[in-house]
Amino acid sequence: MIVDHQGRQFKSLRVSITAACNYACTYCVPNGKKLVAAQDELTTDQLVRAVRLLISTVGIEKLRITGGEPLISPKFDSFLQGVSRLGLQDVSVTTNAQFLEKKATVLLENGIKRLNISLDTLNPLAFSKIARSGDLNTVLRGIETMLEAGVTLKINMVPLRSSNKDQILTLLRFCLARNIELRFIELMNMGHLQHSSTYQNEFVGQDEILQIIGEHYEFARTGSAYDSTSVRYEIIGPEADKHITGAGSRGITDETGRGHFGIIANESEPFCRSCTRLRLSSNGYLYGCLSNSRRHAIHPILEMEDDQAVSHLQAILSNALKDKQDKQFVGEYTVMKFIGG
Ligand code: SAM
């Protein structure tokens, strides 16, 4: 068993199937440059084999397909088909939802039951300003399509002081009315934000998010899974019901009849001590930590027979586990698109 001094193991894998993205979000990439695929990206077969070997080596249980933007990759359909046959407990996708309507059939046919959608605002102007591409209505249609198909959705929003802080409540109401769990991601000090005043100026932390929500909703902190990155809150009290009814609810989140939201509070409440994540980039490198640019090439391993490959992977993964931060996210120059967020 590969386990570190804090008892951490790799259980959850994120595979970035392409570095290319159809958006150029201000906090993710500099200069509005849309991202292109890395030159030496692994093929679908190599990526699926890598996942299979990682399952054999460390018992990966959960897989999240990410990017770049996974739904624009020509590899998406075949990769999803390939990994959906590997017996994982959970396969899900993180997407900006621009191609969700177009990919609905392949997602549903391959058993996708959960999706994470990145959506920072419901204001079309702010949307263009942040994503620097895409169309908000197309995203909203994609969301409705998935809800109608019974897929469980989470929406991830990165609150930024200058462009979408005013959308914290707007998005929360939108999500509560649709049985979607909204998760606020505290801005991470990565890529071009490292050593820049932009990071300090734009950062909106957990306390401030809670204060904004608290002016309109009563909520209470609730439990979340051991290796969850998000601090979870439950909306309680009559005020919540009033909002939900007013927004045209289709029903609320669980059997308690209450809605939830979460905060991925990487700065305010770091979750490194219980992190079980391993990341594989589209060009064949394993990353043990989002906040560490150390990476481990797996190309030679993909040329080996299974037995040999697993024993080499064991050595690599022991090293990759040492890359995890002890306590908290410290920031990194790595751009999120390479390792998929
Ligand atoms: N294109 C897909 C999407 O939009 O969900 C997957 C890749 S994207 C890099 C994954 C997540 O990383 C998105 O939710 C995005 O908001 C988040 N992200 C990117 N840069 C970030 C940063 N500096 N701080 C916090 N979240 C960031």
Short mmCIF file of C-alpha atoms in Angstrom, two decimals, residues 53-322:
data_model
loop_
_atom_site.label_atom_id
_atom_site.label_comp_id
_atom_site.label_asym_id
_atom_site.label_seq_id
_atom_site.Cartn_x
_atom_site.Cartn_y
_atom_site.Cartn_z
CA LEU A 53 -2.64 0.68 -14.58
CA LEU A 54 -3.26 3.29 -11.88
CA ILE A 55 -6.33 1.37 -10.73
CA SER A 56 -4.21 -1.80 -10.45
CA THR A 57 -1.35 -0.02 -8.68
CA VAL A 58 -3.11 2.06 -6.04
CA GLY A 59 -6.78 1.18 -6.23
CA ILE A 60 -8.02 4.43 -7.73
CA GLU A 61 -11.78 4.53 -7.07
CA LYS A 62 -12.93 7.78 -8.61
CA LEU A 63 -12.08 9.39 -11.92
CA ARG A 64 -12.79 12.93 -13.07
CA ILE A 65 -12.26 13.81 -16.73
CA THR A 66 -11.03 17.36 -17.14
CA GLY A 67 -8.82 19.59 -19.30
CA GLY A 68 -8.33 22.20 -20.82
CA GLU A 69 -11.90 21.66 -21.90
CA PRO A 70 -12.57 17.92 -22.16
CA LEU A 71 -15.70 18.20 -24.33
CA ILE A 72 -13.78 19.83 -27.22
CA SER A 73 -11.25 17.03 -27.42
CA PRO A 74 -11.63 14.53 -30.30
CA LYS A 75 -10.56 11.94 -27.71
CA PHE A 76 -13.49 12.60 -25.39
CA ASP A 77 -16.02 10.03 -26.64
CA SER A 78 -13.58 7.14 -26.95
CA PHE A 79 -11.86 7.95 -23.65
CA LEU A 80 -15.17 8.04 -21.81
CA GLN A 81 -16.20 4.75 -23.44
CA GLY A 82 -12.86 3.21 -22.47
CA VAL A 83 -12.85 4.26 -18.82
CA SER A 84 -16.52 3.51 -18.25
CA ARG A 85 -15.63 -0.19 -18.64
CA LEU A 86 -12.94 -0.21 -15.96
CA GLY A 87 -15.23 -0.82 -12.97
CA LEU A 88 -14.58 2.51 -11.24
CA GLN A 89 -16.98 3.55 -8.47
CA ASP A 90 -17.47 6.94 -10.02
CA VAL A 91 -16.65 8.62 -13.33
CA SER A 92 -17.49 12.29 -13.71
CA VAL A 93 -16.59 15.24 -15.90
CA THR A 94 -15.63 18.86 -15.25
CA THR A 95 -16.69 21.15 -18.10
CA ASN A 96 -17.50 24.73 -18.98
CA ALA A 97 -20.71 23.30 -20.54
CA GLN A 98 -20.40 25.08 -23.87
CA PHE A 99 -20.67 21.70 -25.67
CA LEU A 100 -22.90 19.97 -23.15
CA GLU A 101 -25.99 19.84 -25.36
CA LYS A 102 -23.95 18.36 -28.21
CA LYS A 103 -22.35 15.76 -25.96
CA ALA A 104 -25.50 14.84 -24.02
CA THR A 105 -26.02 11.52 -25.79
CA VAL A 106 -22.49 10.23 -25.36
CA LEU A 107 -22.45 11.30 -21.71
CA LEU A 108 -25.72 9.59 -20.93
CA GLU A 109 -24.99 6.46 -22.97
CA ASN A 110 -21.78 5.97 -21.01
CA GLY A 111 -23.45 6.20 -17.65
CA ILE A 112 -22.44 9.70 -16.54
CA LYS A 113 -24.59 10.58 -13.53
CA ARG A 114 -22.67 13.56 -12.13
CA LEU A 115 -21.16 16.62 -13.76
CA ASN A 116 -19.30 19.63 -12.44
CA ILE A 117 -19.93 22.76 -14.45
CA SER A 118 -17.79 25.86 -14.22
CA LEU A 119 -19.97 28.95 -14.40
CA ASP A 120 -18.86 32.24 -12.88
CA THR A 121 -21.79 34.50 -13.64
CA LEU A 122 -25.31 34.73 -15.08
CA ASN A 123 -24.60 38.19 -16.45
CA PRO A 124 -23.78 37.94 -20.19
CA LEU A 125 -21.41 40.90 -20.14
CA ALA A 126 -19.47 39.66 -17.14
CA PHE A 127 -19.47 36.19 -18.71
CA SER A 128 -17.71 37.54 -21.83
CA LYS A 129 -15.33 39.53 -19.68
CA ILE A 130 -14.27 36.54 -17.58
CA ALA A 131 -14.39 33.64 -20.08
CA ARG A 132 -13.35 35.82 -23.04
CA SER A 133 -15.32 33.45 -25.28
CA GLY A 134 -18.42 31.28 -25.36
CA ASP A 135 -22.12 31.98 -25.08
CA LEU A 136 -24.00 32.05 -21.78
CA ASN A 137 -27.35 30.90 -23.25
CA THR A 138 -25.72 27.82 -24.76
CA VAL A 139 -24.33 26.97 -21.32
CA LEU A 140 -27.75 27.44 -19.72
CA ARG A 141 -29.39 25.18 -22.32
CA GLY A 142 -26.75 22.53 -21.62
CA ILE A 143 -27.54 22.73 -17.91
CA GLU A 144 -31.30 22.31 -18.52
CA THR A 145 -30.67 19.34 -20.83
CA MET A 146 -28.66 17.55 -18.18
CA LEU A 147 -31.15 18.32 -15.42
CA GLU A 148 -33.99 16.97 -17.53
CA ALA A 149 -31.96 13.79 -18.06
CA GLY A 150 -31.64 13.39 -14.27
CA VAL A 151 -27.90 14.10 -14.04
CA THR A 152 -26.73 15.48 -10.67
CA LEU A 153 -24.99 18.81 -11.21
CA LYS A 154 -22.60 20.92 -9.21
CA ILE A 155 -21.72 24.39 -10.40
CA ASN A 156 -18.30 25.79 -9.55
CA MET A 157 -17.88 29.54 -9.35
CA VAL A 158 -14.64 31.44 -8.71
CA PRO A 159 -15.68 34.74 -7.08
CA LEU A 160 -13.53 37.67 -8.21
CA ARG A 161 -13.78 41.04 -6.52
CA SER A 162 -13.84 43.11 -9.71
CA SER A 163 -16.08 41.05 -11.96
CA ASN A 164 -18.55 38.65 -10.34
CA LYS A 165 -18.74 39.15 -6.58
CA ASP A 166 -22.24 40.50 -7.17
CA GLN A 167 -23.22 37.11 -8.61
CA ILE A 168 -22.69 35.14 -5.40
CA LEU A 169 -26.37 35.38 -4.42
CA THR A 170 -27.66 35.35 -7.99
CA LEU A 171 -25.95 32.05 -8.71
CA LEU A 172 -26.92 30.62 -5.34
CA ARG A 173 -30.62 31.32 -6.02
CA PHE A 174 -30.30 29.89 -9.52
CA CYS A 175 -28.79 26.70 -8.11
CA LEU A 176 -31.15 26.28 -5.16
CA ALA A 177 -34.11 26.56 -7.52
CA ARG A 178 -32.73 23.77 -9.69
CA ASN A 179 -31.45 21.29 -7.15
CA ILE A 180 -27.83 22.08 -8.04
CA GLU A 181 -25.12 22.38 -5.41
CA LEU A 182 -23.16 25.60 -5.92
CA ARG A 183 -19.53 25.56 -4.85
CA PHE A 184 -17.49 28.70 -4.50
CA ILE A 185 -13.80 28.14 -5.26
CA GLU A 186 -11.45 30.56 -3.55
CA LEU A 187 -9.11 32.01 -6.17
CA MET A 188 -5.90 29.96 -6.27
CA ASN A 189 -2.51 31.56 -6.46
CA MET A 190 -1.45 29.78 -9.64
CA GLY A 191 0.10 30.44 -13.03
CA HIS A 192 0.23 34.13 -13.96
CA LEU A 193 -1.44 35.09 -10.65
CA GLN A 194 1.71 34.08 -8.76
CA HIS A 195 3.57 37.12 -7.44
CA SER A 196 0.96 39.48 -8.89
CA SER A 197 -1.14 42.10 -7.15
CA THR A 198 -4.13 40.78 -9.13
CA TYR A 199 -4.33 37.77 -6.86
CA GLN A 200 -4.55 39.87 -3.68
CA ASN A 201 -6.94 42.36 -5.26
CA GLU A 202 -9.32 39.78 -6.72
CA PHE A 203 -9.36 37.21 -3.89
CA VAL A 204 -12.72 36.78 -2.13
CA GLY A 205 -12.45 34.46 0.86
CA GLN A 206 -14.79 32.14 2.71
CA ASP A 207 -15.68 34.64 5.48
CA GLU A 208 -16.77 37.25 2.99
CA ILE A 209 -18.78 34.75 0.93
CA LEU A 210 -20.56 33.56 4.08
CA GLN A 211 -21.27 37.11 5.15
CA ILE A 212 -22.89 37.91 1.78
CA ILE A 213 -25.02 34.77 1.92
CA GLY A 214 -25.82 35.30 5.60
CA GLU A 215 -27.52 38.61 4.83
CA HIS A 216 -30.25 36.67 2.98
CA TYR A 217 -30.14 33.07 4.14
CA GLU A 218 -29.82 31.16 7.35
CA PHE A 219 -27.35 28.33 6.98
CA ALA A 220 -25.43 25.81 9.07
CA ARG A 221 -22.21 23.99 8.48
CA THR A 222 -22.74 20.34 7.73
CA GLY A 223 -20.60 17.24 7.33
CA SER A 224 -18.72 16.31 4.19
CA ALA A 225 -16.72 13.27 3.06
CA TYR A 226 -13.21 12.74 4.55
CA ASP A 227 -11.44 13.61 1.32
CA SER A 228 -13.85 16.27 0.13
CA THR A 229 -12.22 19.57 -0.72
CA SER A 230 -15.32 21.56 -0.01
CA VAL A 231 -16.70 22.89 3.27
CA ARG A 232 -20.42 22.20 3.02
CA TYR A 233 -23.29 24.31 4.29
CA GLU A 234 -27.00 23.58 4.53
CA ILE A 235 -29.58 26.28 3.99
CA ILE A 236 -32.03 26.28 6.91
CA GLY A 237 -35.03 28.28 8.02
CA PRO A 238 -38.02 30.02 6.45
CA GLU A 239 -35.98 32.55 4.54
CA ALA A 240 -34.53 29.78 2.37
CA ASP A 241 -37.95 28.34 1.65
CA LYS A 242 -39.22 31.75 0.63
CA HIS A 243 -36.42 32.18 -1.90
CA ILE A 244 -36.72 28.69 -3.29
CA THR A 245 -40.47 28.92 -3.78
CA GLY A 246 -40.17 32.36 -5.33
CA ALA A 247 -37.58 31.14 -7.82
CA GLY A 248 -39.84 28.45 -9.23
CA SER A 249 -38.36 25.45 -7.52
CA ARG A 250 -38.40 21.96 -8.96
CA GLY A 251 -37.62 20.59 -5.54
CA ILE A 252 -34.79 20.99 -3.13
CA THR A 253 -31.62 19.16 -2.58
CA ASP A 254 -32.20 16.21 -0.26
CA GLU A 255 -34.62 14.30 1.91
CA THR A 256 -34.33 16.98 4.59
CA GLY A 257 -35.90 19.36 2.08
CA ARG A 258 -32.94 21.71 2.36
CA GLY A 259 -30.51 23.09 -0.17
CA HIS A 260 -26.73 23.05 0.15
CA PHE A 261 -23.75 25.01 -1.03
CA GLY A 262 -20.04 24.49 -0.59
CA ILE A 263 -16.84 26.51 -0.39
CA ILE A 264 -13.56 25.15 -1.68
CA ALA A 265 -11.60 27.23 0.78
CA ASN A 266 -8.07 26.37 -0.25
CA GLU A 267 -6.72 29.50 1.45
CA SER A 268 -9.09 29.96 4.40
CA GLU A 269 -9.45 26.31 5.33
CA PRO A 270 -6.82 24.18 3.56
CA PHE A 271 -7.64 20.53 2.89
CA CYS A 272 -4.16 19.15 2.12
CA ARG A 273 -4.17 16.83 5.17
CA SER A 274 -6.93 14.69 3.68
CA CYS A 275 -6.11 15.06 -0.02
CA THR A 276 -6.35 11.80 -2.00
CA ARG A 277 -5.95 13.35 -5.46
CA LEU A 278 -3.59 12.31 -8.20
CA ARG A 279 -3.49 14.11 -11.54
CA LEU A 280 -2.47 12.94 -15.00
CA SER A 281 -1.77 15.57 -17.63
CA SER A 282 -2.66 15.13 -21.29
CA ASN A 283 1.03 14.83 -22.18
CA GLY A 284 1.70 11.98 -19.79
CA TYR A 285 2.90 13.40 -16.46
CA LEU A 286 1.60 12.51 -13.02
CA TYR A 287 1.26 15.30 -10.46
CA GLY A 288 0.88 14.43 -6.78
CA CYS A 289 -0.19 17.94 -5.80
CA LEU A 290 -1.84 20.93 -7.44
CA SER A 291 0.45 23.18 -5.46
CA ASN A 292 3.71 21.56 -6.61
CA SER A 293 5.04 21.66 -10.16
CA ARG A 294 7.08 18.46 -9.69
CA ARG A 295 5.87 15.95 -12.24
CA HIS A 296 6.60 12.32 -13.09
CA ALA A 297 6.71 11.06 -16.68
CA ILE A 298 4.85 7.86 -17.44
CA HIS A 299 5.66 7.54 -21.16
CA PRO A 300 8.27 4.77 -20.70
CA ILE A 301 5.86 2.82 -18.49
CA LEU A 302 3.23 2.78 -21.20
CA GLU A 303 5.67 0.77 -23.35
CA MET A 304 5.99 -1.99 -20.72
CA GLU A 305 4.05 -5.17 -20.03
CA ASP A 306 1.47 -4.81 -17.22
CA ASP A 307 3.51 -6.45 -14.40
CA GLN A 308 6.59 -4.38 -15.09
CA ALA A 309 4.51 -1.24 -15.56
CA VAL A 310 2.77 -1.66 -12.19
CA SER A 311 6.04 -2.13 -10.33
CA HIS A 312 7.53 1.00 -11.94
CA LEU A 313 4.35 2.93 -11.17
CA GLN A 314 4.60 1.94 -7.50
CA ALA A 315 8.00 3.66 -7.27
CA ILE A 316 6.74 6.74 -9.11
CA LEU A 317 3.62 7.05 -7.00
CA SER A 318 5.58 6.76 -3.73
CA ASN A 319 7.57 9.77 -4.92
CA ALA A 320 4.52 11.64 -6.18
CA LEU A 321 2.86 11.24 -2.78
CA LYS A 322 5.82 13.07 -1.21
#
